[in-house]
XYZ file of C-alpha atoms in Angstrom:
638
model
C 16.594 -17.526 -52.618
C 18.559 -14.788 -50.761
C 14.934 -12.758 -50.231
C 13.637 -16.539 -49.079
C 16.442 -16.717 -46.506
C 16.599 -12.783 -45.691
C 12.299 -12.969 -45.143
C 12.818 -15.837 -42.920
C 15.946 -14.597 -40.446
C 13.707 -11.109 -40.531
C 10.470 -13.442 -39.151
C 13.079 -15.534 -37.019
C 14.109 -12.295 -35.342
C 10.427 -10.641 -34.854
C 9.437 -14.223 -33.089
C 12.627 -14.385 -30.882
C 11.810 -10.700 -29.889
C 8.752 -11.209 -29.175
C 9.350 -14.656 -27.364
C 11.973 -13.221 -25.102
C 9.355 -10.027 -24.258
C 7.234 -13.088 -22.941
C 9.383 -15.059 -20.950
C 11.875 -11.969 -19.618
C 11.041 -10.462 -16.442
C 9.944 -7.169 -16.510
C 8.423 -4.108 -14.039
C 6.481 -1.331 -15.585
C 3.944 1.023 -13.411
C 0.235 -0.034 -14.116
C -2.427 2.492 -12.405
C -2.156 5.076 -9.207
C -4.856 6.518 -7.001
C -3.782 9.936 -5.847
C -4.842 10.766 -2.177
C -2.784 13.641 -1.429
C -0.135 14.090 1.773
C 0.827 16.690 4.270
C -1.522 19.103 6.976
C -3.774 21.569 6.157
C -2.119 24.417 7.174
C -3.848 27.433 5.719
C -6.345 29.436 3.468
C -7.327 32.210 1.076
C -10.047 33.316 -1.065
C -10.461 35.124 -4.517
C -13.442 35.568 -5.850
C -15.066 32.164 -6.778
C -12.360 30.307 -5.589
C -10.308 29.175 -2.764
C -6.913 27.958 -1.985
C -5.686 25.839 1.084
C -2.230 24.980 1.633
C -0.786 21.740 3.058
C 2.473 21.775 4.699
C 4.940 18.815 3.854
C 3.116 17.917 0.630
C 4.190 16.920 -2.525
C 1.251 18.750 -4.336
C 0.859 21.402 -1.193
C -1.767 23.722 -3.171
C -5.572 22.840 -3.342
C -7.654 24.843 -6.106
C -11.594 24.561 -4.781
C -14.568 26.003 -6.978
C -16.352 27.385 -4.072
C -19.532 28.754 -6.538
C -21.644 26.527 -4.245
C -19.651 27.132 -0.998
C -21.730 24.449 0.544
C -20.528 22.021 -2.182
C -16.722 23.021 -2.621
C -15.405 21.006 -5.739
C -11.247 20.586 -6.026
C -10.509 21.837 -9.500
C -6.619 20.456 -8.895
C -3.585 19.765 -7.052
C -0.964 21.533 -7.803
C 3.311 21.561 -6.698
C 4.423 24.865 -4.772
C 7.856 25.714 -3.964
C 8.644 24.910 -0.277
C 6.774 22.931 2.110
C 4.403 26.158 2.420
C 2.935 26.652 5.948
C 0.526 30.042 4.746
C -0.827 30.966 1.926
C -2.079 35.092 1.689
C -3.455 37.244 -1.245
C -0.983 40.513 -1.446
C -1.981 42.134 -4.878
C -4.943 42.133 -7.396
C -4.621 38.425 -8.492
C -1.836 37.406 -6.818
C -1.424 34.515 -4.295
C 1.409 33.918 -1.986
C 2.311 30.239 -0.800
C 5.677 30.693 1.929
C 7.244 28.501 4.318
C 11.269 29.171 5.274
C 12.278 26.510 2.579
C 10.927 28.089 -0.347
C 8.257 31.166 -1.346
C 5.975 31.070 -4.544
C 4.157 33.307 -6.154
C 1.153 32.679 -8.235
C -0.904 34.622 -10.826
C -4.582 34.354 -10.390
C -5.562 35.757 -13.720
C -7.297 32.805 -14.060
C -8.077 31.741 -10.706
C -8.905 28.297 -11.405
C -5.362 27.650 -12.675
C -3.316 29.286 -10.699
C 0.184 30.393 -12.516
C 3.645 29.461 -11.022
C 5.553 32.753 -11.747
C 8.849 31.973 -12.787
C 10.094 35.072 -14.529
C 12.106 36.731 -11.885
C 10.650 40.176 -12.809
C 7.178 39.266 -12.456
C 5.092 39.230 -9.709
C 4.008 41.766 -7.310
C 6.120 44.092 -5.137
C 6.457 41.941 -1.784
C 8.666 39.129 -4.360
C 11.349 42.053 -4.779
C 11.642 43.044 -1.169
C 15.044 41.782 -0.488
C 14.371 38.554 2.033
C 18.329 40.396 3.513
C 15.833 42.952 5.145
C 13.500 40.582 6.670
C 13.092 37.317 7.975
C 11.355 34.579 5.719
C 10.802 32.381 8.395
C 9.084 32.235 11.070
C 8.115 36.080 10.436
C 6.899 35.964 6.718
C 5.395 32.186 7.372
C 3.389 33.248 10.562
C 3.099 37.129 11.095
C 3.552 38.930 7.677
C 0.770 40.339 5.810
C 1.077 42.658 2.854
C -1.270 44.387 0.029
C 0.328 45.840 -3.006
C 3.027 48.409 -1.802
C 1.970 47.575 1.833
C 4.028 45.541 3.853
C 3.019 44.648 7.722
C 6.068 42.834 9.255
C 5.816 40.625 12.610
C 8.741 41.655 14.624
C 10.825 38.786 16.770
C 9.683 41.798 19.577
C 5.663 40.600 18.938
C 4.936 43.864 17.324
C 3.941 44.786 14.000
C 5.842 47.253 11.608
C 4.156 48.634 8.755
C 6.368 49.690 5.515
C 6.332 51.425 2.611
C 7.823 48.684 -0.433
C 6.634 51.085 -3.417
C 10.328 50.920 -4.172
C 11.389 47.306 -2.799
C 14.898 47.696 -2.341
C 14.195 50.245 -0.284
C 11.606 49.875 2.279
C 10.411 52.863 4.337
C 8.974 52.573 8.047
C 5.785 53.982 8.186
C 4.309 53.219 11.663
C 4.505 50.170 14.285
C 1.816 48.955 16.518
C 3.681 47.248 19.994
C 0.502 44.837 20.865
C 0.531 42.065 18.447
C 1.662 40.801 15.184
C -0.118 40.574 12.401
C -2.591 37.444 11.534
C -4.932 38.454 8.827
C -5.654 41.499 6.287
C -8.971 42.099 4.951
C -9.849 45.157 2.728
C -8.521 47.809 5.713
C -9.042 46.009 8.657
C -5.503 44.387 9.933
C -5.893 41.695 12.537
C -3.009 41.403 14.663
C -2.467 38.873 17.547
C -1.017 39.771 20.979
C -1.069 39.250 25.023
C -4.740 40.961 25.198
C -6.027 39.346 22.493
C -6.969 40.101 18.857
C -6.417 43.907 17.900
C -8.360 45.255 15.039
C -7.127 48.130 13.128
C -7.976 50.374 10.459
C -5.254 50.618 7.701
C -6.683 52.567 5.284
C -3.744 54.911 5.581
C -0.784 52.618 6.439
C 0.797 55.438 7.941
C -1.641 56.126 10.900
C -3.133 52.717 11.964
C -6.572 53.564 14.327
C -7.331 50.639 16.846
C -10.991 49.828 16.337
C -11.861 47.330 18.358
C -10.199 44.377 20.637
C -11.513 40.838 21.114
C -10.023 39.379 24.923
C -10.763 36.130 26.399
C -13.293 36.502 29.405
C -14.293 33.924 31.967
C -17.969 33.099 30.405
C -16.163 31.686 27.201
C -15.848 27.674 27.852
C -13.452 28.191 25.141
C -9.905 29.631 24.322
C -8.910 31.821 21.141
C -6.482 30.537 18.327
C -6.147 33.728 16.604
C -3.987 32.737 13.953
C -7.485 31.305 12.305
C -9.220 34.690 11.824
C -12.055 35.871 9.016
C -14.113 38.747 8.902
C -17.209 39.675 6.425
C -19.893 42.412 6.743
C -20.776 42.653 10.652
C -19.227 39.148 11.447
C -16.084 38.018 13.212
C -15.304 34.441 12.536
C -12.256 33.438 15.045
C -10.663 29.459 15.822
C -11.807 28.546 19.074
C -9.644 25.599 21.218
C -10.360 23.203 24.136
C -9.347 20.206 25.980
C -10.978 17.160 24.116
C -12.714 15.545 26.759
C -12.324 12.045 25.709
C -11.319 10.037 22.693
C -11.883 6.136 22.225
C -11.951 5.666 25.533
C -9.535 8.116 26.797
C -8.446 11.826 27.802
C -9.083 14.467 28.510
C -6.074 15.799 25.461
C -5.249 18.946 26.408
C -6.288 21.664 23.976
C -7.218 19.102 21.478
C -10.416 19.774 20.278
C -10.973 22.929 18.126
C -13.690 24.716 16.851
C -15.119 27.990 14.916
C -16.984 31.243 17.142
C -19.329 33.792 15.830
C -18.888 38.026 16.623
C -21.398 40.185 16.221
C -19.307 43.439 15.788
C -21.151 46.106 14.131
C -19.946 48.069 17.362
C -16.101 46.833 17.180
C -15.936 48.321 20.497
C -18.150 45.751 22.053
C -18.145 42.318 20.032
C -20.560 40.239 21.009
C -20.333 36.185 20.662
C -23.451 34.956 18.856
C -22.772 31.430 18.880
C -19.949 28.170 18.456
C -19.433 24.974 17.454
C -16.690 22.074 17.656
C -15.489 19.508 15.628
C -16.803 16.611 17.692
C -15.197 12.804 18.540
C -11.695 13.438 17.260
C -8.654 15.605 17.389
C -8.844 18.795 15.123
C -6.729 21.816 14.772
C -7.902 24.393 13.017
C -5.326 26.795 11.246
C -7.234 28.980 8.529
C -10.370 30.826 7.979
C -11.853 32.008 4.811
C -15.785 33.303 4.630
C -18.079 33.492 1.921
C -21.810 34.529 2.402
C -22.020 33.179 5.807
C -20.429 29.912 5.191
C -17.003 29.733 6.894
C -14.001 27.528 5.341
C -11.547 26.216 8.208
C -8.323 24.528 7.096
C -7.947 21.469 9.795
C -4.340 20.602 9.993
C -5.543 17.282 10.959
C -8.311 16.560 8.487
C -8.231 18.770 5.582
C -11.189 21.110 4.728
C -14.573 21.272 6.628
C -17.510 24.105 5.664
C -19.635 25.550 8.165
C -23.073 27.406 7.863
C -22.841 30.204 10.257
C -26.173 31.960 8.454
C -27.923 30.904 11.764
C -24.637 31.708 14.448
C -26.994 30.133 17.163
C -27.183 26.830 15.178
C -23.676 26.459 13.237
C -23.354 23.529 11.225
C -21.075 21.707 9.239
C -22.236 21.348 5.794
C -19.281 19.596 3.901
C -15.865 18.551 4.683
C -13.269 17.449 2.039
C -10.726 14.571 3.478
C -7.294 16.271 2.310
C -3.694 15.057 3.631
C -2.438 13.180 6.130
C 0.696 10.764 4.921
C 0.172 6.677 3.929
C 2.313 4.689 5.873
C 0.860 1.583 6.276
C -1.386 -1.421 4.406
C -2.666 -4.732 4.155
C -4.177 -7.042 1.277
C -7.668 -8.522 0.804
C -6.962 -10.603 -1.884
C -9.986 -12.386 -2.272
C -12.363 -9.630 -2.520
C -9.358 -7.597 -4.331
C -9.325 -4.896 -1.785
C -6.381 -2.923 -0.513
C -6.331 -0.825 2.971
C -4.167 1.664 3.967
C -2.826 3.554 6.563
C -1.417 6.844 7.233
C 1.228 8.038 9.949
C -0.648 11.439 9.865
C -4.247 12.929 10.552
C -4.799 9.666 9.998
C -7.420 7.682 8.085
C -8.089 4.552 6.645
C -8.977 4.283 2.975
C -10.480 1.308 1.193
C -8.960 1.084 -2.577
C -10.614 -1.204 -5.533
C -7.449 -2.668 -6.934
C -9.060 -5.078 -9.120
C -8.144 -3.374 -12.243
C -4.827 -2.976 -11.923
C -4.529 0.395 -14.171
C -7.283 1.751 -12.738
C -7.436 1.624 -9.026
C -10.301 3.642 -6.884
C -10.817 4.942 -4.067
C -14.365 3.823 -2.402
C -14.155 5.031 0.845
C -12.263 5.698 3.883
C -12.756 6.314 8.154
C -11.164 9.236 10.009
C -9.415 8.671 13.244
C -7.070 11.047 13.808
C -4.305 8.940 14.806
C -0.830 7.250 13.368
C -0.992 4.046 12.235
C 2.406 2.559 10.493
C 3.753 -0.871 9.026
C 1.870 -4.174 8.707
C -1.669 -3.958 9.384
C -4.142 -7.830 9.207
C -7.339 -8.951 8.637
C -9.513 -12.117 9.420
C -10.143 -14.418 7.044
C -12.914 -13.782 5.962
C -11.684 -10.518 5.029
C -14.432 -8.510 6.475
C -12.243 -7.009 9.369
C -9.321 -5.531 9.187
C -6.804 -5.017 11.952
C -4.832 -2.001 12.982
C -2.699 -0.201 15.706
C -2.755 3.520 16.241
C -1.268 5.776 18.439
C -0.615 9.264 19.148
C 1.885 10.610 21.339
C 1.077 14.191 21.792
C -1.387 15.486 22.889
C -1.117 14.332 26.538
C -1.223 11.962 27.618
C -1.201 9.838 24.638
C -3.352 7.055 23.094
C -2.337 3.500 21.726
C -4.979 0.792 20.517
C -6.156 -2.287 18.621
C -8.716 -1.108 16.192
C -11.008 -3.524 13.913
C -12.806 -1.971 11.071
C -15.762 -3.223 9.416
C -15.530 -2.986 5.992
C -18.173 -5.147 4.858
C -19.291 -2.621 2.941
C -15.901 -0.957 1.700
C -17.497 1.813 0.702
C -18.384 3.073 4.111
C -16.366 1.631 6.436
C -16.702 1.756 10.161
C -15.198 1.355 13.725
C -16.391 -2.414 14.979
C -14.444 -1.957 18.151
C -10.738 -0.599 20.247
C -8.954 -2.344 22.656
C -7.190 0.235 24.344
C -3.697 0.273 26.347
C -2.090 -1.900 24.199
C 1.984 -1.759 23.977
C 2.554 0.565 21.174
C 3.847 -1.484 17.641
C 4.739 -1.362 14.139
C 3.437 -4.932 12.804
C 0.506 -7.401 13.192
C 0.467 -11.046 12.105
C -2.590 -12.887 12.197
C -1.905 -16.797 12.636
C -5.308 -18.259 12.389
C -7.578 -17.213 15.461
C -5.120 -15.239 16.809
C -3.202 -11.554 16.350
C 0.164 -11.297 17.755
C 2.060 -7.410 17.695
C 5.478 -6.235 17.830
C 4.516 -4.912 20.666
C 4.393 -8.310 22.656
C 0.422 -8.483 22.710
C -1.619 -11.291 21.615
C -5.640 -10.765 20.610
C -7.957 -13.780 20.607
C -9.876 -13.354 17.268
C -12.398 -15.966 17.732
C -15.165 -13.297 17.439
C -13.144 -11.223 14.639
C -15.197 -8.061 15.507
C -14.403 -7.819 19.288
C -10.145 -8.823 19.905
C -9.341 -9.988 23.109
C -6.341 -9.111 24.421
C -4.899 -11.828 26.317
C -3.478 -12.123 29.697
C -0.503 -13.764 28.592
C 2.338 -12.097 26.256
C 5.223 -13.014 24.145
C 8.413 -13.160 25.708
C 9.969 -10.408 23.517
C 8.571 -6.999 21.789
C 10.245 -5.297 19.092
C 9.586 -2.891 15.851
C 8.309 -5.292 13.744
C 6.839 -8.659 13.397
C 6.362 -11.337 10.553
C 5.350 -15.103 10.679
C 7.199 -18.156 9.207
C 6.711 -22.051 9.551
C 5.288 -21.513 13.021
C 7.820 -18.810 14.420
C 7.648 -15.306 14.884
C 10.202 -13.331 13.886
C 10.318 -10.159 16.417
C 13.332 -7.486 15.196
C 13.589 -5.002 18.025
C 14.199 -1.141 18.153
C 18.219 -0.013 18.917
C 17.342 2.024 21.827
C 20.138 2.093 24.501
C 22.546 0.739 22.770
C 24.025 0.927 18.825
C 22.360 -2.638 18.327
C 19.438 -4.261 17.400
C 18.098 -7.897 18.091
C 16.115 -10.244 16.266
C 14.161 -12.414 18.276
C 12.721 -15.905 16.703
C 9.581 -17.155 18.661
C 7.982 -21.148 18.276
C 4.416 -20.700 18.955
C 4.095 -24.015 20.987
C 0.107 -23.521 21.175
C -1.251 -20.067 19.674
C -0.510 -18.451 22.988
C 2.438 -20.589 24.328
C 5.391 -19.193 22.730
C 9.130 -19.424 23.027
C 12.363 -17.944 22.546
C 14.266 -20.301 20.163
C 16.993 -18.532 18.854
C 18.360 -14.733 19.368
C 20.518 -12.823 16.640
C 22.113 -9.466 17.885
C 21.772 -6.749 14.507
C 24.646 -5.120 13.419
C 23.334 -1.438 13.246
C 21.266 0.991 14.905
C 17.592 2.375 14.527
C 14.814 -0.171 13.052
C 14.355 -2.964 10.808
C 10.984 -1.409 8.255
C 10.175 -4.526 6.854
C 10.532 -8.479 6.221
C 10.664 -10.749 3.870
C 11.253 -14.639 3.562
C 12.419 -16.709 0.705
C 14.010 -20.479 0.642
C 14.945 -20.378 4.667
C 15.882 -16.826 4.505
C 14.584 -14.128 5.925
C 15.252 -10.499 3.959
C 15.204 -7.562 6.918
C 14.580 -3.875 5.442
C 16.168 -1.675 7.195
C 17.151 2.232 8.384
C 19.769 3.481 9.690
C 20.433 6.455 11.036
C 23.548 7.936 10.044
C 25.068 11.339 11.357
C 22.823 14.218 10.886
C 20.894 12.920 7.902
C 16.987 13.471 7.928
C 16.218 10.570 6.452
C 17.996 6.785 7.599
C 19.893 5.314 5.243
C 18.861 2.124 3.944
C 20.244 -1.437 4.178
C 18.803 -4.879 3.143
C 20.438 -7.924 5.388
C 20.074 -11.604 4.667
C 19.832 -14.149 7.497
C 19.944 -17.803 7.050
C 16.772 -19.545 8.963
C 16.865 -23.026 8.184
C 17.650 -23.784 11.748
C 15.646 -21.297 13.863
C 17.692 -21.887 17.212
C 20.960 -20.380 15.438
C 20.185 -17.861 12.892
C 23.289 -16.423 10.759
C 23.767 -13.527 9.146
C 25.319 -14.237 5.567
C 24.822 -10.830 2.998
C 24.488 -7.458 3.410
C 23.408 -5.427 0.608
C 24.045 -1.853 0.080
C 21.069 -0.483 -1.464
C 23.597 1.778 -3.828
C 26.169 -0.209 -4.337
C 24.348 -3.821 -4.516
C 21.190 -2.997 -5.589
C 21.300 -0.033 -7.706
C 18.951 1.725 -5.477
C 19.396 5.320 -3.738
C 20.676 5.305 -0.356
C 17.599 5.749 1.722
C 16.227 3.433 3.708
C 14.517 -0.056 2.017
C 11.301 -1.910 2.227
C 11.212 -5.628 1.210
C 8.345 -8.461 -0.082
C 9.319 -11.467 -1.530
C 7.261 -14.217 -3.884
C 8.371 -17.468 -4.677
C 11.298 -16.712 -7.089
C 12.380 -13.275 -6.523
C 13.391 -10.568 -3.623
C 11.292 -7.109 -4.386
C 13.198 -4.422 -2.816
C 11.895 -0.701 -3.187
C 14.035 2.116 -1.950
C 12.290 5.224 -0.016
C 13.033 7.696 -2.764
C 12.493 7.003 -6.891
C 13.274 3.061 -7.148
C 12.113 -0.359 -7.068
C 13.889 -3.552 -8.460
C 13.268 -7.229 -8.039
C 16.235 -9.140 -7.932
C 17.715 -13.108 -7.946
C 19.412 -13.860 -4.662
C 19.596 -17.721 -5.277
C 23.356 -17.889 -5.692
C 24.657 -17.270 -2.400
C 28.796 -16.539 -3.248
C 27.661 -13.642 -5.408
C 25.807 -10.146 -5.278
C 22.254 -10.178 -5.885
C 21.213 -10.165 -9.754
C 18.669 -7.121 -10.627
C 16.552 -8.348 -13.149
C 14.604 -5.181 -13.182
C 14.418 -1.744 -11.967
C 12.180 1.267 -12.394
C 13.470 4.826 -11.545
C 11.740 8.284 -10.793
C 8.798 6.747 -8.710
C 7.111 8.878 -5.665
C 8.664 8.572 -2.486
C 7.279 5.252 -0.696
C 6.876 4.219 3.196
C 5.760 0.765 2.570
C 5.689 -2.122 -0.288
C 3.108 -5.274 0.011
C 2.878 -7.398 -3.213
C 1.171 -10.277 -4.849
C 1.847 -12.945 -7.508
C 3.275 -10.249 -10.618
C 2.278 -7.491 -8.724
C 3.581 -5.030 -6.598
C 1.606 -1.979 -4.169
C 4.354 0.833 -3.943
C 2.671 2.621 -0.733
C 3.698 6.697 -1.566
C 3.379 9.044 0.807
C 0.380 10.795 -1.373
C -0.824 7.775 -3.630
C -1.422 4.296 -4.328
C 0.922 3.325 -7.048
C 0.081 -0.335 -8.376
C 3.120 -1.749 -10.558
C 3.070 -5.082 -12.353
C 6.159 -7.576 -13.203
C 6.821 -11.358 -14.735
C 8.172 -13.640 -13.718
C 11.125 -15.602 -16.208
């Protein structure tokens, strides 16, 4: 009898478990699509294979298997120390990532792999030169070149001195060169960069550099030099060209936008001789890195990623691949009906097109480059065949802000259906039927969904951000003169007759990311600058809306203290039940704010997830928008 009883509480037990794993809530990550973040910011090859850097990444090395350098194939991603701004080879298989935040140094014995070397006496001689003797950054980042016990140091004077680091704690002056700094090393040619141009010298003794040849701008070039992109193999001399782009989506000329790669013929170093250009064409580029490889040139495009070029014919130079790497998502919208996500990025931008049906395995099908920032809420028509976003740039001069509508019928290959330009720059869309409405103040006629039409008429307040509700819009604006913000509530009368109907002043500076509503309340994400703090610190406020005219404020939750987040500022989404709040760094927890005269209840959190700009969500699932990936998470509801 007491087995009977015992067998039955055991089975009792294993069906309450499993009960309450079915009816509590729960968050747990599902599937991520990687995409990579940061700017291309330099290159070197080794054999077989080559190595780009992007600067402000979270995975800032690129392997490529450049066997078939028309076809370069990325072996991996992998984490570098730093946010590393060059990347150099200074010893028989070893690279050298550096930026002033952090140096690494990697062994190349197999140079597909690339090895992180950690033991502090490993590595080659330039790791033990005390960084007490010389500057890490700017000098090491952008004028420092070495080669085993060879060390060629840009000066803060623009000149170049050459050292001895056999024994690295105690480096010997060898020679200097006054008319440059030094840009590239390739077997013994050292490429410096200066007021006349690029120098070419012969190093192969250190101690007495020759000057073989000089490259100087002359009047017939319709082009200027960016020396800091410089590759040279056999009799060629590949060198980063720069001009104004002449127009982009309507407007321009940028100055010294456009960039682009020039041929040398200098078998006579004394008198080089330009065979032939090209330019990246319809969009802003900056190249920062060349690498060569029987005649096809690799150029590291800070605002792009990596684009090939055939220079076998330097008359007719042509790109043969590019590979789509950085940039930084910032930005989305939902197609929920053909299970389609789209999203944004505040840098280099481009659009991407992710599959999300399967929630553990999201792909990426395609994406289109424009070169611009696009951030926050972006829309869509209904039928879900357009999709609707703002992008800007402010520098280059003199600056670019539009509608965009992309066509991505065929997600796969998506492309530009049309730009309004001059718009008033914004952070949010919210499409209300037939019409588009922006924090900026603009409203778009969508009755042909492929060609807005901005309207004559705008709404009587602009702001950061925009989100609609029961036929309002709610309008929170940027803290610009003063230390406060202001939420404006709008009643769209007719789709473009709308009017003020209430007015709450915020209680803090900076911006409001994101909204959210729930039961007559409306959630505002926010960031707040605070002293000299990179990031804003984060703050989630809670306004009662159930009578638009006089809005309230009644919680405010500290995302540390209330919400068991970090600090840093918060996005927000809301379903039916419960408030979704995701921090910028590591968390993410959906809480119960139904009982207003106590703090929010977190009924689940998840730690240690990739820094996020942006959050959009569905019914049990959440989009966690990271600055280098897609990061799909799924929860239940009680």
């Amino acid at each position: 009898m007491a087995q009977r009883i015992g067998f039955c509480t055991a089975l009792l037990s294993v069906w309450l478990w499993s009960f309450a794993a079915q009816t509590q809530p729960f968050l747990r990550r599902a599937g991520e699509v990687f995409l990579v973040n940061g700017n291309a910011s330099g290159l070197a090859r080794y054999g077989d294979y080559l190595y780009m850097v992007l600067n402000e990444s979270t995975h800032p090395l690129v392997v490529y298997d450049i066997r078939q350098p028309e076809r370069p194939r990325v072996v991996r991603h992998l984490q570098a120390p730093g946010w590393p701004m060059r990347c150099r080879l200074v010893a028989p298989g070893w690279l050298w990532t550096v930026h002033g935040n952090g140096e690494g140094f990697f062994d190349l014995t197999f140079p597909d792999h690339p090895k992180l070397a950690t033991d502090p006496q490993a590595g080659p001689l330039l790791r033990h030169v005390r960084r007490t003797d010389f500057r890490v950054h700017p000098n090491f980042t952008y004028t420092t070149c070495a080669w085993q016990n060879v060390l060629y140091y840009g000066t803060e004077n623009q000149a170049t001195a050459i050292y001895d680091i056999a024994e690295p704690n105690k480096p010997k002056l060898l020679a200097e060169l006054t008319d440059g700094v030094p840009m590239q090393l390739q077997e013994n040619y050292l490429f410096l960069s200066g007021k006349a141009g690029l120098q070419v010298y012969d190093v192969a003794n250190p101690a007495q550099p020759k000057l073989v040849g000089r490259l100087s701008p002359t009047s017939d070039w319709p082009f200027t030099l960016r020396i800091s992109a410089v590759a040279w193999e056999k009799d060629r001399l590949y060198v980063g060209i720069r001009q104004d782009l002449p127009a982009l989506f309507g407007r321009g000329p940028f100055a010294q936008a456009q960039s682009g790669l020039a041929v040398f013929d200098v078998r006579d170093w004394q008198q080089p001789r330009l065979l032939g250009y090209t330019w990246v064409e319809n969009t802003i580029s900056d190249i920062t890195g060349l690498a060569c490889k029987d005649g096809y040139v690799f150029a590291s495009d800070a605002s792009f990623g990596l684009r090939v070029y055939d220079t076998r014919v330097p008359e007719r130079i042509r790109q043969v691949a590019a590979d789509r790497q950085g940039g930084e998502l910032s930005a989305a919208v939902l197609l929920p009906k053909r299970r389609l996500l789209v999203l944004g990025q505040n840098l280099s931008g481009s659009t991407f097109v992710v599959d999300i049906a399967d929630a553990f395995r999201p792909r990426l099908l395609g994406y289109y480059h424009h070169g611009l920032r696009v951030w926050g809420q972006m829309a869509s028509s209904d039928d879900e065949r357009y999709v609707y976003f703002q992008a800007d740039i402010s520098r280059p001069r003199p600056g670019l802000s539009g509608l965009f509508t992309l066509d991505v019928q065929d997600p796969q290959h998506p492309s530009l259906a049309s730009v309004v330009p001059d718009v008033a720059r914004a952070y949010g869309l919210a499409c209300v039927g037939q019409y588009l409405y922006s924090s900026g103040g603009d409203i778009f006629d969508l009755r042909q969904p492929n060609q807005p039409k901005k309207l004559a008429v705008r709404l009587p307040a602009s702001g950061y951000q925009i989100a609609h509700y029961d036929n309002h819009l709610y309008v929170a604006n940027f803290a610009e003169s003063s230390e406060r913000g202001q939420l404006s509530i709008l009643r769209l009368q007719t789709p473009t007759e709308a009017e003020i109907a209430g007015r709450l002043d915020l209680p803090l500076g900076h911006r409001v990311i994101s909204m959210a509503f729930l039961d007559k309340r409306l959630y505002l994400g926010w960031a707040e600058r605070s002293g000299e703090a990179r990031r804003p610190r984060g703050l989630v406020i809670e306004v009662d809306i159930t009578d638009p005219r006089t809005p309230k404020i009644l919680r405010r939750f500290d995302p540390e203290k209330d919400l068991q987040l970090t600090g840093h500022y918060c996005q927000v989404w809301s379903d039916s039940q419960y408030l979704i709040v995701g921090s910028y760094h590591r968390k993410i927890g959906v809480y119960d704010v139904s009982v207003q005269n106590r703090q929010p209840a977190c009924v689940a959190l998840l730690d240690d997830l990739p820094s996020a700009w942006w959050l959009v969500g569905e019914s049990e699932r959440l989009y966690r928008i990271c600055l280098d990936r897609l990061l799909v998470l799924e929860y239940r509801k009680r």
